[in-house]
mmCIF file with all atom_site columns, C-alpha atoms and ligand atoms in Angstrom:
data_model
loop_
_atom_site.group_PDB
_atom_site.id
_atom_site.type_symbol
_atom_site.label_atom_id
_atom_site.label_alt_id
_atom_site.label_comp_id
_atom_site.label_asym_id
_atom_site.label_entity_id
_atom_site.label_seq_id
_atom_site.pdbx_PDB_ins_code
_atom_site.Cartn_x
_atom_site.Cartn_y
_atom_site.Cartn_z
_atom_site.occupancy
_atom_site.B_iso_or_equiv
_atom_site.pdbx_formal_charge
_atom_site.auth_seq_id
_atom_site.auth_comp_id
_atom_site.auth_asym_id
_atom_site.auth_atom_id
_atom_site.pdbx_PDB_model_num
ATOM   1   C  CA  . MET A 1 1   ? 39.646 138.447 104.878 1.00 86.00 ? 1   MET A CA  1
ATOM   2   C  CA  . LYS A 1 2   ? 39.926 134.524 105.249 1.00 90.00 ? 2   LYS A CA  1
ATOM   3   C  CA  . LEU A 1 3   ? 41.743 132.574 102.574 1.00 94.00 ? 3   LEU A CA  1
ATOM   4   C  CA  . SER A 1 4   ? 38.437 130.850 101.816 1.00 93.00 ? 4   SER A CA  1
ATOM   5   C  CA  . GLU A 1 5   ? 36.808 134.343 100.896 1.00 92.00 ? 5   GLU A CA  1
ATOM   6   C  CA  . GLY A 1 6   ? 39.135 135.516 98.243  1.00 93.00 ? 6   GLY A CA  1
ATOM   7   C  CA  . TRP A 1 7   ? 42.628 136.287 97.185  1.00 95.00 ? 7   TRP A CA  1
ATOM   8   C  CA  . VAL A 1 8   ? 44.582 137.523 100.180 1.00 97.00 ? 8   VAL A CA  1
ATOM   9   C  CA  . PRO A 1 9   ? 47.917 139.321 99.916  1.00 97.00 ? 9   PRO A CA  1
ATOM   10  C  CA  . VAL A 1 10  ? 50.329 137.404 102.087 1.00 98.00 ? 10  VAL A CA  1
ATOM   11  C  CA  . ALA A 1 11  ? 53.969 139.093 101.224 1.00 98.00 ? 11  ALA A CA  1
ATOM   12  C  CA  . LEU A 1 12  ? 55.867 141.190 98.827  1.00 98.00 ? 12  LEU A CA  1
ATOM   13  C  CA  . SER A 1 13  ? 57.309 139.182 95.920  1.00 98.00 ? 13  SER A CA  1
ATOM   14  C  CA  . SER A 1 14  ? 60.634 140.554 96.580  1.00 97.00 ? 14  SER A CA  1
ATOM   15  C  CA  . SER A 1 15  ? 60.603 139.492 100.326 1.00 97.00 ? 15  SER A CA  1
ATOM   16  C  CA  . ILE A 1 16  ? 60.587 135.894 99.329  1.00 97.00 ? 16  ILE A CA  1
ATOM   17  C  CA  . GLU A 1 17  ? 63.896 135.113 97.298  1.00 96.00 ? 17  GLU A CA  1
ATOM   18  C  CA  . ALA A 1 18  ? 64.302 131.816 95.330  1.00 96.00 ? 18  ALA A CA  1
ATOM   19  C  CA  . GLY A 1 19  ? 65.018 128.888 97.852  1.00 96.00 ? 19  GLY A CA  1
ATOM   20  C  CA  . THR A 1 20  ? 63.730 130.700 100.874 1.00 96.00 ? 20  THR A CA  1
ATOM   21  C  CA  . SER A 1 21  ? 60.623 130.400 102.968 1.00 97.00 ? 21  SER A CA  1
ATOM   22  C  CA  . ALA A 1 22  ? 58.899 132.710 105.383 1.00 97.00 ? 22  ALA A CA  1
ATOM   23  C  CA  . GLY A 1 23  ? 55.742 132.228 107.843 1.00 98.00 ? 23  GLY A CA  1
ATOM   24  C  CA  . ALA A 1 24  ? 52.985 134.325 108.033 1.00 98.00 ? 24  ALA A CA  1
ATOM   25  C  CA  . ILE A 1 25  ? 49.454 134.517 109.481 1.00 98.00 ? 25  ILE A CA  1
ATOM   26  C  CA  . VAL A 1 26  ? 45.997 135.148 108.050 1.00 97.00 ? 26  VAL A CA  1
ATOM   27  C  CA  . GLN A 1 27  ? 43.192 135.703 110.448 1.00 95.00 ? 27  GLN A CA  1
ATOM   28  C  CA  . GLY A 1 28  ? 45.005 133.192 112.950 1.00 94.00 ? 28  GLY A CA  1
ATOM   29  C  CA  . SER A 1 29  ? 46.160 130.695 110.681 1.00 95.00 ? 29  SER A CA  1
ATOM   30  C  CA  . GLU A 1 30  ? 49.698 130.013 110.227 1.00 97.00 ? 30  GLU A CA  1
ATOM   31  C  CA  . ILE A 1 31  ? 51.077 129.670 106.687 1.00 98.00 ? 31  ILE A CA  1
ATOM   32  C  CA  . VAL A 1 32  ? 54.566 129.315 104.990 1.00 98.00 ? 32  VAL A CA  1
ATOM   33  C  CA  . VAL A 1 33  ? 55.162 131.392 101.994 1.00 98.00 ? 33  VAL A CA  1
ATOM   34  C  CA  . TRP A 1 34  ? 57.974 129.773 100.011 1.00 98.00 ? 34  TRP A CA  1
ATOM   35  C  CA  . ARG A 1 35  ? 59.565 129.910 96.483  1.00 97.00 ? 35  ARG A CA  1
ATOM   36  C  CA  . ASP A 1 36  ? 61.602 126.896 94.785  1.00 96.00 ? 36  ASP A CA  1
ATOM   37  C  CA  . SER A 1 37  ? 64.727 127.091 93.044  1.00 93.00 ? 37  SER A CA  1
ATOM   38  C  CA  . SER A 1 38  ? 62.956 127.729 89.881  1.00 95.00 ? 38  SER A CA  1
ATOM   39  C  CA  . GLY A 1 39  ? 61.254 130.822 91.037  1.00 96.00 ? 39  GLY A CA  1
ATOM   40  C  CA  . LYS A 1 40  ? 57.573 129.344 91.568  1.00 97.00 ? 40  LYS A CA  1
ATOM   41  C  CA  . VAL A 1 41  ? 55.772 130.655 94.751  1.00 98.00 ? 41  VAL A CA  1
ATOM   42  C  CA  . HIS A 1 42  ? 53.806 128.215 97.031  1.00 98.00 ? 42  HIS A CA  1
ATOM   43  C  CA  . VAL A 1 43  ? 51.713 128.893 99.846  1.00 98.00 ? 43  VAL A CA  1
ATOM   44  C  CA  . TRP A 1 44  ? 50.940 126.054 102.303 1.00 98.00 ? 44  TRP A CA  1
ATOM   45  C  CA  . GLU A 1 45  ? 49.667 125.532 105.917 1.00 98.00 ? 45  GLU A CA  1
ATOM   46  C  CA  . ASP A 1 46  ? 52.535 125.968 107.975 1.00 98.00 ? 46  ASP A CA  1
ATOM   47  C  CA  . ARG A 1 47  ? 52.438 122.598 109.603 1.00 98.00 ? 47  ARG A CA  1
ATOM   48  C  CA  . CYS A 1 48  ? 54.643 119.311 109.042 1.00 98.00 ? 48  CYS A CA  1
ATOM   49  C  CA  . PRO A 1 49  ? 52.157 116.461 109.099 1.00 98.00 ? 49  PRO A CA  1
ATOM   50  C  CA  . HIS A 1 50  ? 54.566 114.228 111.026 1.00 98.00 ? 50  HIS A CA  1
ATOM   51  C  CA  . ARG A 1 51  ? 55.058 116.368 114.312 1.00 98.00 ? 51  ARG A CA  1
ATOM   52  C  CA  . GLY A 1 52  ? 53.742 119.554 113.671 1.00 98.00 ? 52  GLY A CA  1
ATOM   53  C  CA  . MET A 1 53  ? 57.062 121.492 113.378 1.00 98.00 ? 53  MET A CA  1
ATOM   54  C  CA  . ARG A 1 54  ? 56.637 124.662 110.990 1.00 98.00 ? 54  ARG A CA  1
ATOM   55  C  CA  . MET A 1 55  ? 57.520 124.325 107.567 1.00 98.00 ? 55  MET A CA  1
ATOM   56  C  CA  . SER A 1 56  ? 58.749 127.797 107.424 1.00 98.00 ? 56  SER A CA  1
ATOM   57  C  CA  . PHE A 1 57  ? 61.721 126.758 109.529 1.00 97.00 ? 57  PHE A CA  1
ATOM   58  C  CA  . GLY A 1 58  ? 62.558 124.013 106.888 1.00 96.00 ? 58  GLY A CA  1
ATOM   59  C  CA  . PHE A 1 59  ? 64.956 124.183 103.964 1.00 96.00 ? 59  PHE A CA  1
ATOM   60  C  CA  . VAL A 1 60  ? 64.183 124.608 100.522 1.00 96.00 ? 60  VAL A CA  1
ATOM   61  C  CA  . ARG A 1 61  ? 66.169 122.322 98.204  1.00 92.00 ? 61  ARG A CA  1
ATOM   62  C  CA  . GLY A 1 62  ? 65.531 122.715 94.571  1.00 90.00 ? 62  GLY A CA  1
ATOM   63  C  CA  . ASP A 1 63  ? 61.828 121.793 94.000  1.00 93.00 ? 63  ASP A CA  1
ATOM   64  C  CA  . HIS A 1 64  ? 61.443 120.376 97.441  1.00 95.00 ? 64  HIS A CA  1
ATOM   65  C  CA  . ILE A 1 65  ? 61.317 121.535 101.185 1.00 97.00 ? 65  ILE A CA  1
ATOM   66  C  CA  . ALA A 1 66  ? 62.348 119.545 103.741 1.00 97.00 ? 66  ALA A CA  1
ATOM   67  C  CA  . CYS A 1 67  ? 61.283 119.850 107.573 1.00 98.00 ? 67  CYS A CA  1
ATOM   68  C  CA  . LEU A 1 68  ? 63.840 121.160 110.080 1.00 97.00 ? 68  LEU A CA  1
ATOM   69  C  CA  . TYR A 1 69  ? 62.989 118.674 112.524 1.00 98.00 ? 69  TYR A CA  1
ATOM   70  C  CA  . HIS A 1 70  ? 63.355 115.053 110.975 1.00 98.00 ? 70  HIS A CA  1
ATOM   71  C  CA  . GLY A 1 71  ? 63.890 115.894 107.293 1.00 97.00 ? 71  GLY A CA  1
ATOM   72  C  CA  . TRP A 1 72  ? 60.690 114.708 105.602 1.00 98.00 ? 72  TRP A CA  1
ATOM   73  C  CA  . GLN A 1 73  ? 60.871 116.139 101.990 1.00 98.00 ? 73  GLN A CA  1
ATOM   74  C  CA  . TYR A 1 74  ? 57.862 117.428 100.424 1.00 98.00 ? 74  TYR A CA  1
ATOM   75  C  CA  . ASP A 1 75  ? 57.370 118.025 96.711  1.00 97.00 ? 75  ASP A CA  1
ATOM   76  C  CA  . THR A 1 76  ? 55.483 121.336 95.242  1.00 97.00 ? 76  THR A CA  1
ATOM   77  C  CA  . ALA A 1 77  ? 52.043 119.818 95.729  1.00 97.00 ? 77  ALA A CA  1
ATOM   78  C  CA  . GLY A 1 78  ? 52.838 119.205 99.323  1.00 98.00 ? 78  GLY A CA  1
ATOM   79  C  CA  . GLN A 1 79  ? 53.090 115.715 99.272  1.00 98.00 ? 79  GLN A CA  1
ATOM   80  C  CA  . CYS A 1 80  ? 55.894 113.683 101.103 1.00 98.00 ? 80  CYS A CA  1
ATOM   81  C  CA  . ARG A 1 81  ? 58.534 112.011 98.742  1.00 97.00 ? 81  ARG A CA  1
ATOM   82  C  CA  . TYR A 1 82  ? 61.027 111.015 101.110 1.00 97.00 ? 82  TYR A CA  1
ATOM   83  C  CA  . ILE A 1 83  ? 61.529 110.105 104.751 1.00 98.00 ? 83  ILE A CA  1
ATOM   84  C  CA  . PRO A 1 84  ? 65.438 110.076 105.862 1.00 97.00 ? 84  PRO A CA  1
ATOM   85  C  CA  . ALA A 1 85  ? 64.662 107.301 108.232 1.00 97.00 ? 85  ALA A CA  1
ATOM   86  C  CA  . HIS A 1 86  ? 62.813 105.077 105.736 1.00 97.00 ? 86  HIS A CA  1
ATOM   87  C  CA  . PRO A 1 87  ? 64.657 105.696 102.732 1.00 96.00 ? 87  PRO A CA  1
ATOM   88  C  CA  . THR A 1 88  ? 63.425 102.876 100.843 1.00 97.00 ? 88  THR A CA  1
ATOM   89  C  CA  . LEU A 1 89  ? 59.849 103.636 102.024 1.00 97.00 ? 89  LEU A CA  1
ATOM   90  C  CA  . ASP A 1 90  ? 57.237 104.217 99.285  1.00 96.00 ? 90  ASP A CA  1
ATOM   91  C  CA  . VAL A 1 91  ? 55.954 107.151 101.152 1.00 97.00 ? 91  VAL A CA  1
ATOM   92  C  CA  . PRO A 1 92  ? 51.660 107.028 101.451 1.00 97.00 ? 92  PRO A CA  1
ATOM   93  C  CA  . GLN A 1 93  ? 49.893 109.281 99.583  1.00 96.00 ? 93  GLN A CA  1
ATOM   94  C  CA  . THR A 1 94  ? 47.895 110.580 102.687 1.00 97.00 ? 94  THR A CA  1
ATOM   95  C  CA  . ILE A 1 95  ? 50.939 112.381 104.022 1.00 98.00 ? 95  ILE A CA  1
ATOM   96  C  CA  . LYS A 1 96  ? 50.629 115.725 102.626 1.00 98.00 ? 96  LYS A CA  1
ATOM   97  C  CA  . VAL A 1 97  ? 50.752 119.075 103.661 1.00 98.00 ? 97  VAL A CA  1
ATOM   98  C  CA  . PRO A 1 98  ? 47.602 121.503 102.686 1.00 97.00 ? 98  PRO A CA  1
ATOM   99  C  CA  . THR A 1 99  ? 48.208 123.846 100.186 1.00 98.00 ? 99  THR A CA  1
ATOM   100 C  CA  . TYR A 1 100 ? 46.814 126.882 98.930  1.00 98.00 ? 100 TYR A CA  1
ATOM   101 C  CA  . LEU A 1 101 ? 46.306 128.435 95.586  1.00 97.00 ? 101 LEU A CA  1
ATOM   102 C  CA  . ALA A 1 102 ? 49.191 131.031 95.219  1.00 98.00 ? 102 ALA A CA  1
ATOM   103 C  CA  . GLN A 1 103 ? 49.751 133.710 92.513  1.00 96.00 ? 103 GLN A CA  1
ATOM   104 C  CA  . GLU A 1 104 ? 51.996 136.604 91.914  1.00 97.00 ? 104 GLU A CA  1
ATOM   105 C  CA  . LYS A 1 105 ? 50.564 140.001 90.620  1.00 96.00 ? 105 LYS A CA  1
ATOM   106 C  CA  . TYR A 1 106 ? 51.772 143.546 91.189  1.00 97.00 ? 106 TYR A CA  1
ATOM   107 C  CA  . GLY A 1 107 ? 54.770 142.368 93.083  1.00 97.00 ? 107 GLY A CA  1
ATOM   108 C  CA  . ILE A 1 108 ? 52.602 140.889 95.776  1.00 98.00 ? 108 ILE A CA  1
ATOM   109 C  CA  . VAL A 1 109 ? 52.169 137.011 96.557  1.00 98.00 ? 109 VAL A CA  1
ATOM   110 C  CA  . TRP A 1 110 ? 48.524 136.399 96.919  1.00 97.00 ? 110 TRP A CA  1
ATOM   111 C  CA  . ALA A 1 111 ? 46.818 133.074 98.419  1.00 97.00 ? 111 ALA A CA  1
ATOM   112 C  CA  . THR A 1 112 ? 43.327 131.621 98.261  1.00 96.00 ? 112 THR A CA  1
ATOM   113 C  CA  . THR A 1 113 ? 41.387 128.679 98.594  1.00 95.00 ? 113 THR A CA  1
ATOM   114 C  CA  . ASP A 1 114 ? 38.469 129.867 96.355  1.00 93.00 ? 114 ASP A CA  1
ATOM   115 C  CA  . GLU A 1 115 ? 39.496 129.168 92.764  1.00 89.00 ? 115 GLU A CA  1
ATOM   116 C  CA  . ALA A 1 116 ? 36.434 131.328 91.375  1.00 92.00 ? 116 ALA A CA  1
ATOM   117 C  CA  . SER A 1 117 ? 37.659 134.287 93.389  1.00 91.00 ? 117 SER A CA  1
ATOM   118 C  CA  . VAL A 1 118 ? 38.865 137.347 91.143  1.00 90.00 ? 118 VAL A CA  1
ATOM   119 C  CA  . MET A 1 119 ? 42.132 138.932 91.696  1.00 90.00 ? 119 MET A CA  1
ATOM   120 C  CA  . PRO A 1 120 ? 42.103 142.669 92.261  1.00 90.00 ? 120 PRO A CA  1
ATOM   121 C  CA  . ASN A 1 121 ? 42.726 144.492 88.933  1.00 89.00 ? 121 ASN A CA  1
ATOM   122 C  CA  . THR A 1 122 ? 44.410 147.786 87.960  1.00 89.00 ? 122 THR A CA  1
ATOM   123 C  CA  . ASP A 1 123 ? 45.919 148.940 84.488  1.00 85.00 ? 123 ASP A CA  1
ATOM   124 C  CA  . ALA A 1 124 ? 49.671 148.803 85.711  1.00 88.00 ? 124 ALA A CA  1
ATOM   125 C  CA  . LEU A 1 125 ? 51.737 146.246 83.814  1.00 90.00 ? 125 LEU A CA  1
ATOM   126 C  CA  . GLU A 1 126 ? 54.588 146.718 86.554  1.00 96.00 ? 126 GLU A CA  1
ATOM   127 C  CA  . ALA A 1 127 ? 55.080 147.487 89.939  1.00 97.00 ? 127 ALA A CA  1
ATOM   128 C  CA  . THR A 1 128 ? 57.850 148.571 92.284  1.00 98.00 ? 128 THR A CA  1
ATOM   129 C  CA  . PRO A 1 129 ? 57.997 147.209 95.805  1.00 98.00 ? 129 PRO A CA  1
ATOM   130 C  CA  . VAL A 1 130 ? 57.944 149.623 98.733  1.00 98.00 ? 130 VAL A CA  1
ATOM   131 C  CA  . ARG A 1 131 ? 57.594 147.398 101.832 1.00 98.00 ? 131 ARG A CA  1
ATOM   132 C  CA  . SER A 1 132 ? 55.346 145.725 104.102 1.00 98.00 ? 132 SER A CA  1
ATOM   133 C  CA  . VAL A 1 133 ? 54.253 147.170 107.368 1.00 98.00 ? 133 VAL A CA  1
ATOM   134 C  CA  . PHE A 1 134 ? 52.972 145.437 110.514 1.00 98.00 ? 134 PHE A CA  1
ATOM   135 C  CA  . VAL A 1 135 ? 50.544 147.393 112.341 1.00 98.00 ? 135 VAL A CA  1
ATOM   136 C  CA  . ASP A 1 136 ? 49.256 146.613 115.659 1.00 97.00 ? 136 ASP A CA  1
ATOM   137 C  CA  . ARG A 1 137 ? 45.843 147.659 114.782 1.00 97.00 ? 137 ARG A CA  1
ATOM   138 C  CA  . SER A 1 138 ? 42.663 145.796 113.255 1.00 97.00 ? 138 SER A CA  1
ATOM   139 C  CA  . VAL A 1 139 ? 42.023 145.562 109.692 1.00 97.00 ? 139 VAL A CA  1
ATOM   140 C  CA  . ASP A 1 140 ? 39.418 147.860 109.729 1.00 96.00 ? 140 ASP A CA  1
ATOM   141 C  CA  . ASP A 1 141 ? 41.181 150.498 111.597 1.00 96.00 ? 141 ASP A CA  1
ATOM   142 C  CA  . VAL A 1 142 ? 43.959 150.250 108.852 1.00 97.00 ? 142 VAL A CA  1
ATOM   143 C  CA  . ARG A 1 143 ? 41.574 150.482 106.130 1.00 96.00 ? 143 ARG A CA  1
ATOM   144 C  CA  . ASP A 1 144 ? 39.988 153.197 107.541 1.00 96.00 ? 144 ASP A CA  1
ATOM   145 C  CA  . ALA A 1 145 ? 43.094 155.170 107.871 1.00 96.00 ? 145 ALA A CA  1
ATOM   146 C  CA  . PHE A 1 146 ? 44.203 154.364 104.297 1.00 96.00 ? 146 PHE A CA  1
ATOM   147 C  CA  . VAL A 1 147 ? 40.679 155.519 103.194 1.00 96.00 ? 147 VAL A CA  1
ATOM   148 C  CA  . HIS A 1 148 ? 40.768 158.698 105.078 1.00 95.00 ? 148 HIS A CA  1
ATOM   149 C  CA  . ALA A 1 149 ? 44.255 159.420 103.503 1.00 95.00 ? 149 ALA A CA  1
ATOM   150 C  CA  . GLY A 1 150 ? 42.512 159.022 100.155 1.00 96.00 ? 150 GLY A CA  1
ATOM   151 C  CA  . MET A 1 151 ? 42.861 155.160 99.116  1.00 96.00 ? 151 MET A CA  1
ATOM   152 C  CA  . THR A 1 152 ? 39.826 154.001 96.892  1.00 95.00 ? 152 THR A CA  1
ATOM   153 C  CA  . ALA A 1 153 ? 38.985 150.153 97.243  1.00 93.00 ? 153 ALA A CA  1
ATOM   154 C  CA  . LEU A 1 154 ? 39.737 147.375 94.606  1.00 90.00 ? 154 LEU A CA  1
ATOM   155 C  CA  . THR A 1 155 ? 38.327 144.861 96.661  1.00 88.00 ? 155 THR A CA  1
ATOM   156 C  CA  . ALA A 1 156 ? 37.643 144.627 100.373 1.00 85.00 ? 156 ALA A CA  1
ATOM   157 C  CA  . GLU A 1 157 ? 41.276 144.894 101.498 1.00 86.00 ? 157 GLU A CA  1
ATOM   158 C  CA  . THR A 1 158 ? 43.106 145.994 98.571  1.00 94.00 ? 158 THR A CA  1
ATOM   159 C  CA  . GLY A 1 159 ? 43.096 149.692 97.048  1.00 96.00 ? 159 GLY A CA  1
ATOM   160 C  CA  . ARG A 1 160 ? 44.928 152.380 95.141  1.00 96.00 ? 160 ARG A CA  1
ATOM   161 C  CA  . LEU A 1 161 ? 46.203 155.562 96.924  1.00 97.00 ? 161 LEU A CA  1
ATOM   162 C  CA  . ALA A 1 162 ? 47.259 158.259 94.513  1.00 97.00 ? 162 ALA A CA  1
ATOM   163 C  CA  . LEU A 1 163 ? 49.911 160.791 96.115  1.00 96.00 ? 163 LEU A CA  1
ATOM   164 C  CA  . GLY A 1 164 ? 50.873 163.478 93.607  1.00 95.00 ? 164 GLY A CA  1
ATOM   165 C  CA  . ASP A 1 165 ? 51.649 161.559 90.406  1.00 94.00 ? 165 ASP A CA  1
ATOM   166 C  CA  . ASP A 1 166 ? 52.208 158.321 91.972  1.00 97.00 ? 166 ASP A CA  1
ATOM   167 C  CA  . ILE A 1 167 ? 49.923 155.625 92.445  1.00 97.00 ? 167 ILE A CA  1
ATOM   168 C  CA  . LEU A 1 168 ? 50.451 153.068 95.338  1.00 98.00 ? 168 LEU A CA  1
ATOM   169 C  CA  . LEU A 1 169 ? 48.581 149.569 95.567  1.00 97.00 ? 169 LEU A CA  1
ATOM   170 C  CA  . ILE A 1 170 ? 47.776 148.811 99.231  1.00 98.00 ? 170 ILE A CA  1
ATOM   171 C  CA  . GLY A 1 171 ? 47.301 145.063 100.034 1.00 98.00 ? 171 GLY A CA  1
ATOM   172 C  CA  . LEU A 1 172 ? 45.827 144.502 103.633 1.00 98.00 ? 172 LEU A CA  1
ATOM   173 C  CA  . GLN A 1 173 ? 46.462 141.124 105.363 1.00 98.00 ? 173 GLN A CA  1
ATOM   174 C  CA  . GLU A 1 174 ? 44.343 140.283 108.448 1.00 97.00 ? 174 GLU A CA  1
ATOM   175 C  CA  . MET A 1 175 ? 46.813 138.683 110.764 1.00 97.00 ? 175 MET A CA  1
ATOM   176 C  CA  . ARG A 1 176 ? 45.115 138.843 114.088 1.00 96.00 ? 176 ARG A CA  1
ATOM   177 C  CA  . ASP A 1 177 ? 42.064 140.998 115.481 1.00 96.00 ? 177 ASP A CA  1
ATOM   178 C  CA  . THR A 1 178 ? 44.606 143.533 116.600 1.00 96.00 ? 178 THR A CA  1
ATOM   179 C  CA  . LYS A 1 179 ? 47.237 143.086 113.773 1.00 98.00 ? 179 LYS A CA  1
ATOM   180 C  CA  . THR A 1 180 ? 47.505 143.838 110.235 1.00 98.00 ? 180 THR A CA  1
ATOM   181 C  CA  . ALA A 1 181 ? 49.937 143.744 107.709 1.00 98.00 ? 181 ALA A CA  1
ATOM   182 C  CA  . ALA A 1 182 ? 50.014 146.315 104.538 1.00 98.00 ? 182 ALA A CA  1
ATOM   183 C  CA  . HIS A 1 183 ? 51.888 145.085 101.681 1.00 98.00 ? 183 HIS A CA  1
ATOM   184 C  CA  . ILE A 1 184 ? 52.631 148.397 99.821  1.00 98.00 ? 184 ILE A CA  1
ATOM   185 C  CA  . VAL A 1 185 ? 54.084 148.694 96.145  1.00 98.00 ? 185 VAL A CA  1
ATOM   186 C  CA  . ILE A 1 186 ? 54.147 151.548 93.580  1.00 98.00 ? 186 ILE A CA  1
ATOM   187 C  CA  . LEU A 1 187 ? 52.104 150.962 90.560  1.00 97.00 ? 187 LEU A CA  1
ATOM   188 C  CA  . GLY A 1 188 ? 54.981 151.587 87.709  1.00 97.00 ? 188 GLY A CA  1
ATOM   189 C  CA  . THR A 1 189 ? 58.103 149.958 86.443  1.00 97.00 ? 189 THR A CA  1
ATOM   190 C  CA  . PRO A 1 190 ? 61.386 149.924 88.482  1.00 97.00 ? 190 PRO A CA  1
ATOM   191 C  CA  . ALA A 1 191 ? 62.891 151.471 85.932  1.00 97.00 ? 191 ALA A CA  1
ATOM   192 C  CA  . ILE A 1 192 ? 61.641 154.747 87.063  1.00 96.00 ? 192 ILE A CA  1
ATOM   193 C  CA  . TYR A 1 193 ? 60.541 153.908 90.679  1.00 97.00 ? 193 TYR A CA  1
ATOM   194 C  CA  . ALA A 1 194 ? 63.322 152.106 92.128  1.00 97.00 ? 194 ALA A CA  1
ATOM   195 C  CA  . GLY A 1 195 ? 65.507 154.155 94.230  1.00 97.00 ? 195 GLY A CA  1
ATOM   196 C  CA  . ALA A 1 196 ? 64.311 157.389 95.708  1.00 97.00 ? 196 ALA A CA  1
ATOM   197 C  CA  . LYS A 1 197 ? 60.842 156.880 95.314  1.00 97.00 ? 197 LYS A CA  1
ATOM   198 C  CA  . GLN A 1 198 ? 60.937 153.491 97.052  1.00 97.00 ? 198 GLN A CA  1
ATOM   199 C  CA  . LYS A 1 199 ? 62.981 154.674 99.799  1.00 97.00 ? 199 LYS A CA  1
ATOM   200 C  CA  . HIS A 1 200 ? 60.693 158.202 100.097 1.00 98.00 ? 200 HIS A CA  1
ATOM   201 C  CA  . TYR A 1 201 ? 57.496 155.558 100.366 1.00 98.00 ? 201 TYR A CA  1
ATOM   202 C  CA  . ALA A 1 202 ? 59.215 153.081 102.800 1.00 98.00 ? 202 ALA A CA  1
ATOM   203 C  CA  . GLN A 1 203 ? 59.756 156.008 104.897 1.00 98.00 ? 203 GLN A CA  1
ATOM   204 C  CA  . TRP A 1 204 ? 56.174 157.517 104.428 1.00 98.00 ? 204 TRP A CA  1
ATOM   205 C  CA  . ALA A 1 205 ? 54.713 153.633 105.372 1.00 98.00 ? 205 ALA A CA  1
ATOM   206 C  CA  . GLU A 1 206 ? 56.723 153.682 108.363 1.00 97.00 ? 206 GLU A CA  1
ATOM   207 C  CA  . ARG A 1 207 ? 55.418 157.348 109.607 1.00 97.00 ? 207 ARG A CA  1
ATOM   208 C  CA  . PHE A 1 208 ? 51.883 156.080 108.578 1.00 96.00 ? 208 PHE A CA  1
ATOM   209 C  CA  . ARG A 1 209 ? 52.242 153.045 111.003 1.00 96.00 ? 209 ARG A CA  1
ATOM   210 C  CA  . TYR A 1 210 ? 53.714 154.874 113.791 1.00 96.00 ? 210 TYR A CA  1
ATOM   211 C  CA  . GLY A 1 211 ? 50.915 157.144 113.575 1.00 94.00 ? 211 GLY A CA  1
ATOM   212 C  CA  . LEU A 1 212 ? 48.255 154.661 113.332 1.00 94.00 ? 212 LEU A CA  1
ATOM   213 C  CA  . GLU A 1 213 ? 49.604 153.045 116.353 1.00 94.00 ? 213 GLU A CA  1
ATOM   214 C  CA  . GLN A 1 214 ? 49.539 155.936 118.655 1.00 91.00 ? 214 GLN A CA  1
ATOM   215 C  CA  . PRO A 1 215 ? 46.808 155.891 121.320 1.00 84.00 ? 215 PRO A CA  1
ATOM   216 C  CA  . ARG A 1 216 ? 43.802 157.741 120.543 1.00 71.00 ? 216 ARG A CA  1
ATOM   217 C  CA  . THR A 1 217 ? 41.736 160.072 122.389 1.00 59.00 ? 217 THR A CA  1
ATOM   218 C  CA  . ALA A 1 218 ? 39.360 157.638 123.801 1.00 52.00 ? 218 ALA A CA  1
ATOM   219 C  CA  . GLU A 1 219 ? 41.766 155.251 124.561 1.00 50.00 ? 219 GLU A CA  1
ATOM   220 C  CA  . VAL A 1 220 ? 43.674 157.929 126.801 1.00 44.00 ? 220 VAL A CA  1
ATOM   221 C  CA  . ALA A 1 221 ? 40.534 158.894 128.399 1.00 41.00 ? 221 ALA A CA  1
HETATM 222 S  S1  . FES B 2 .   ? 57.986 117.003 112.379 1.00 60.29 ? 301 FES B S1  1
HETATM 223 FE FE1 . FES B 2 .   ? 58.496 117.374 110.362 1.00 60.29 ? 301 FES B FE1 1
HETATM 224 S  S2  . FES B 2 .   ? 59.829 115.613 109.619 1.00 60.29 ? 301 FES B S2  1
HETATM 225 FE FE2 . FES B 2 .   ? 59.112 115.328 111.953 1.00 60.29 ? 301 FES B FE2 1
#
């Protein structure tokens, strides 16, 4: 799913600490997911308007992110506010990084350009992060495998999977035609699920990824 088509899961919230940034890919488009020092998460195009350096290589300072290359600083709206080589310059409003809407829910960071799109909904009030797995398969293959395992769809690329008494929420991020990220959380409070359950499902997810990436009969023949 494209960022223009609805809320796309782009990272586990727990993987983006305050004051850090990380690069991600949605259908071939490079994005940066970063969290300012107040804890608010932001998702932008991963490209500095100056010379195209990845913003995900930059440094978060308070509520600004500074590009690694020449140190241009951008505020949380993506607006460039300071150019070190021209410290007295009133920076033109046109120097701006394209931004996406960003939201955190169920322990996952979601992004979109579509203000009207609806976030997947479950009854859960809390979630416990498990892990993100990156699978060398198309999003259709990965979705089919989770459906085969019992996942029921909440949206096109999000579903619930009941395993015994536990319920996982799985968000699929199509990175490229043959690369998909699956962001996995347990629906329920960390007071119950942190620790042994997290570890159990992290190992389960890794086995799931490994199984999916094995050559299938048709490919071997
Ligand atoms: S490329 Fe970002 S400041 Fe120059």
